XYZ file of C-alpha atoms in Angstrom:
253
model
C -7.835 -19.183 2.714
C -4.442 -19.051 1.387
C -2.560 -17.931 4.091
C -0.214 -15.803 2.185
C -2.440 -12.714 1.704
C -2.413 -12.577 5.486
C -1.106 -9.769 8.421
C -1.494 -10.610 11.533
C 0.480 -8.060 13.595
C 0.596 -8.557 17.781
C 1.773 -6.006 20.158
C 4.221 -4.132 17.984
C 5.624 -1.281 19.227
C 8.642 0.898 17.285
C 10.599 3.397 18.360
C 12.777 5.956 16.424
C 15.490 6.464 19.214
C 13.833 7.423 22.452
C 10.527 8.279 20.587
C 7.920 5.639 20.513
C 6.154 5.660 17.167
C 3.883 3.192 17.178
C 2.073 1.423 20.848
C 0.920 -1.502 21.262
C -0.317 -2.605 17.862
C -2.841 -5.228 16.929
C -4.116 -5.736 13.949
C -4.988 -8.468 11.470
C -5.891 -8.211 7.747
C -7.628 -10.260 6.140
C -6.483 -11.309 2.087
C -8.333 -10.135 -0.905
C -9.763 -6.630 1.173
C -9.074 -3.167 0.846
C -8.084 -2.230 4.764
C -7.903 1.610 5.209
C -5.862 3.705 7.776
C -7.038 6.808 8.464
C -5.377 9.406 11.555
C -4.199 13.104 11.744
C -0.804 13.750 10.495
C 1.741 11.674 12.582
C -0.367 9.576 14.071
C 1.831 6.436 12.883
C 0.411 5.553 9.718
C 2.465 5.492 7.590
C 5.059 4.156 9.723
C 2.571 1.140 9.936
C 2.419 1.073 6.583
C 7.052 1.444 6.444
C 7.032 -1.507 9.329
C 5.106 -4.035 6.933
C 8.067 -4.403 4.037
C 10.126 -3.229 6.633
C 11.653 0.003 5.114
C 11.895 1.426 8.925
C 15.309 -1.410 7.752
C 16.804 2.215 6.540
C 16.074 4.055 9.643
C 18.517 4.699 11.975
C 18.088 3.932 15.614
C 14.465 2.484 14.943
C 13.667 -0.195 17.379
C 10.495 -2.482 16.564
C 9.347 -5.225 18.969
C 6.929 -7.916 19.150
C 5.396 -9.587 16.059
C 4.596 -9.262 12.347
C 3.413 -11.823 10.495
C 2.741 -12.084 6.398
C 1.747 -15.705 5.254
C 2.555 -17.496 8.296
C 6.263 -15.844 8.380
C 7.901 -13.735 11.567
C 8.979 -11.244 8.684
C 11.682 -9.773 11.471
C 13.057 -13.644 12.191
C 16.863 -13.604 11.283
C 17.226 -15.198 8.029
C 14.418 -13.585 6.712
C 15.248 -12.584 2.577
C 14.106 -8.534 3.169
C 14.014 -8.503 -1.198
C 11.526 -11.461 -1.163
C 10.029 -9.946 0.919
C 9.067 -6.737 -0.906
C 8.222 -8.279 -3.988
C 5.537 -10.080 -2.123
C 4.895 -5.999 -0.557
C 5.147 -3.678 -3.106
C 3.927 -0.415 -2.067
C 3.087 3.043 -3.656
C 4.002 5.950 -2.175
C 1.865 9.825 -2.068
C 3.712 11.653 -4.974
C 4.199 9.639 -8.175
C 7.957 8.623 -8.593
C 8.657 7.059 -12.039
C 12.066 6.195 -12.487
C 13.468 8.735 -15.616
C 13.815 5.940 -18.393
C 11.052 4.859 -20.358
C 7.264 3.872 -19.504
C 8.572 -0.190 -20.402
C 11.818 -0.455 -18.651
C 9.879 0.952 -15.231
C 7.329 -1.627 -15.636
C 9.887 -4.399 -16.485
C 12.912 -2.849 -13.858
C 11.339 -5.955 -11.483
C 10.886 -8.756 -13.618
C 14.626 -7.984 -14.658
C 16.322 -7.732 -11.160
C 14.716 -11.431 -10.035
C 16.255 -13.036 -13.485
C 13.640 -12.717 -16.103
C 14.782 -11.567 -19.341
C 13.407 -13.304 -22.475
C 12.256 -10.207 -24.809
C 8.651 -12.031 -25.005
C 8.155 -12.893 -21.300
C 9.101 -8.844 -20.449
C 6.218 -7.704 -23.224
C 3.807 -10.145 -21.156
C 4.679 -8.639 -17.679
C 4.215 -5.098 -19.178
C 1.111 -5.678 -21.173
C -0.316 -7.403 -18.309
C 0.942 -4.833 -15.267
C -0.322 -1.261 -17.603
C -3.496 -3.295 -18.340
C -3.950 -4.147 -14.611
C -3.152 -0.605 -13.612
C -5.881 0.694 -16.523
C -2.845 2.479 -18.213
C -2.921 -0.153 -21.268
C -4.570 1.316 -24.015
C -3.122 5.398 -22.689
C 0.534 4.313 -23.009
C 0.638 1.189 -25.484
C 1.947 3.848 -28.681
C 4.491 5.751 -25.485
C 6.039 2.662 -24.533
C 9.525 3.686 -25.282
C 9.051 7.209 -24.068
C 10.567 8.848 -21.096
C 7.632 7.505 -18.152
C 8.295 11.404 -17.133
C 6.481 12.556 -20.007
C 2.867 11.466 -18.788
C 0.648 13.413 -16.353
C 0.615 12.529 -12.010
C -2.854 10.530 -12.909
C -0.888 7.713 -15.010
C 2.422 8.147 -13.371
C 0.333 7.267 -10.550
C -1.338 4.447 -12.178
C 2.477 3.567 -13.074
C 3.923 3.265 -10.050
C 0.796 0.754 -9.126
C 2.009 -1.299 -12.711
C 5.157 -1.247 -11.436
C 4.513 -2.303 -8.033
C 2.235 -5.006 -9.863
C 4.827 -6.203 -12.747
C 7.213 -7.424 -9.448
C 4.006 -9.623 -8.734
C 3.311 -9.167 -5.656
C 0.945 -10.935 -2.849
C -0.186 -7.423 -0.652
C -0.165 -3.488 -1.922
C 0.780 -1.452 0.625
C -0.507 2.841 -0.883
C 0.511 5.888 1.598
C -2.383 8.440 -0.144
C -1.952 7.218 -3.742
C -4.106 10.003 -4.594
C -3.437 12.798 -2.262
C -1.800 14.755 -5.131
C -3.728 13.915 -7.657
C -7.211 15.787 -9.389
C -10.758 14.204 -8.614
C -10.330 11.925 -12.826
C -7.755 10.989 -12.035
C -8.294 9.602 -7.889
C -11.456 8.247 -9.011
C -9.640 6.179 -11.704
C -7.678 4.991 -9.303
C -10.225 3.937 -6.821
C -11.747 2.165 -9.606
C -8.698 0.236 -10.491
C -8.439 -0.640 -6.909
C -11.929 -2.724 -6.666
C -10.399 -4.615 -9.479
C -7.191 -5.704 -7.970
C -8.749 -7.166 -3.944
C -10.064 -9.646 -6.561
C -6.235 -10.468 -6.709
C -4.092 -8.602 -4.142
C -4.522 -7.476 -0.355
C -4.283 -3.494 -0.451
C -3.761 -1.802 2.698
C -4.208 2.211 2.023
C -3.064 5.714 3.792
C -6.224 7.954 3.425
C -6.820 11.767 5.134
C -9.670 11.636 2.979
C -12.813 9.734 4.928
C -15.142 9.724 1.679
C -12.671 7.579 -0.449
C -12.326 5.521 2.747
C -16.037 4.915 2.900
C -15.976 4.265 -0.690
C -13.201 1.801 -1.601
C -12.822 0.176 1.869
C -14.096 -3.162 3.118
C -12.244 -2.045 6.986
C -11.181 0.785 8.318
C -8.521 1.278 11.244
C -8.258 4.594 13.160
C -4.625 5.317 14.337
C -4.071 8.087 16.569
C -1.397 8.947 18.356
C 0.985 5.794 17.815
C -2.453 4.120 18.477
C -5.295 1.802 16.969
C -7.949 3.407 18.797
C -10.903 1.292 16.759
C -10.744 -1.110 13.646
C -13.228 -2.825 11.535
C -15.718 -3.468 8.900
C -15.488 0.469 7.891
C -19.334 1.325 6.914
C -20.143 0.437 11.483
C -17.122 2.615 11.661
C -18.610 5.712 9.856
C -21.827 4.665 11.179
C -21.659 3.294 14.469
C -18.323 4.244 15.803
C -17.291 2.828 19.285
C -14.704 5.370 20.550
C -15.605 8.504 21.459
C -12.578 9.770 19.857
C -13.482 8.064 16.523
C -16.511 9.662 16.169
C -14.872 13.182 17.002
C -11.855 12.608 14.403
C -14.674 11.159 11.757
C -17.449 14.308 11.859
C -14.468 16.844 12.418
C -14.360 18.327 15.702
C -10.323 17.522 15.041
C -7.757 16.114 12.549
């Protein structure tokens, strides 16, 4: 097993000032699997994934205790290279957020940041990333046009391609299809089943059917705690906790 793809979280608490947003989080996320995070709004799912690439560093009065290991490295240890961490742990947000520049420059942005300057090399990364994101055929003749000219679904696949261009090990996705139509959603779900052959994927979703379609494991969050975590099929067919059952059968949330 290639340890660099695994995420291990032990006894993690996260506070924003006096408010405790995450309580006693313990979870092992394995490489080359899709792990879905479900639960009602405000229960800590997005806070949790932002913790995995230290995006919470940008939030005032955010305090984290416990241990988060990625590839055997404590990502909150002193001396951690946060830029390298964010290269290895890519992020795709709820709303597509392409940079206001060309399709090509969006994808080339991260490789250039990490020192790749040769045109032939950048061309290769742009093509490869767009192919991985299922966007090459639609974008190959428009690479110099603004990324903002793409449709919403295309923009979200561009954002996935942009994350892949940094050559990450892990992809974090915060409700990546919630703003998209069913056809675009289907394309991204198909894409995830391909990408998990090479990447570890953690996805926040409010769509229970989506969780059952695309994920290997599911974690149910409630009020900042993980109530239940396991194989997706078991969580949805035989939940062990009554609160999980109540949520997935639509009794609350």
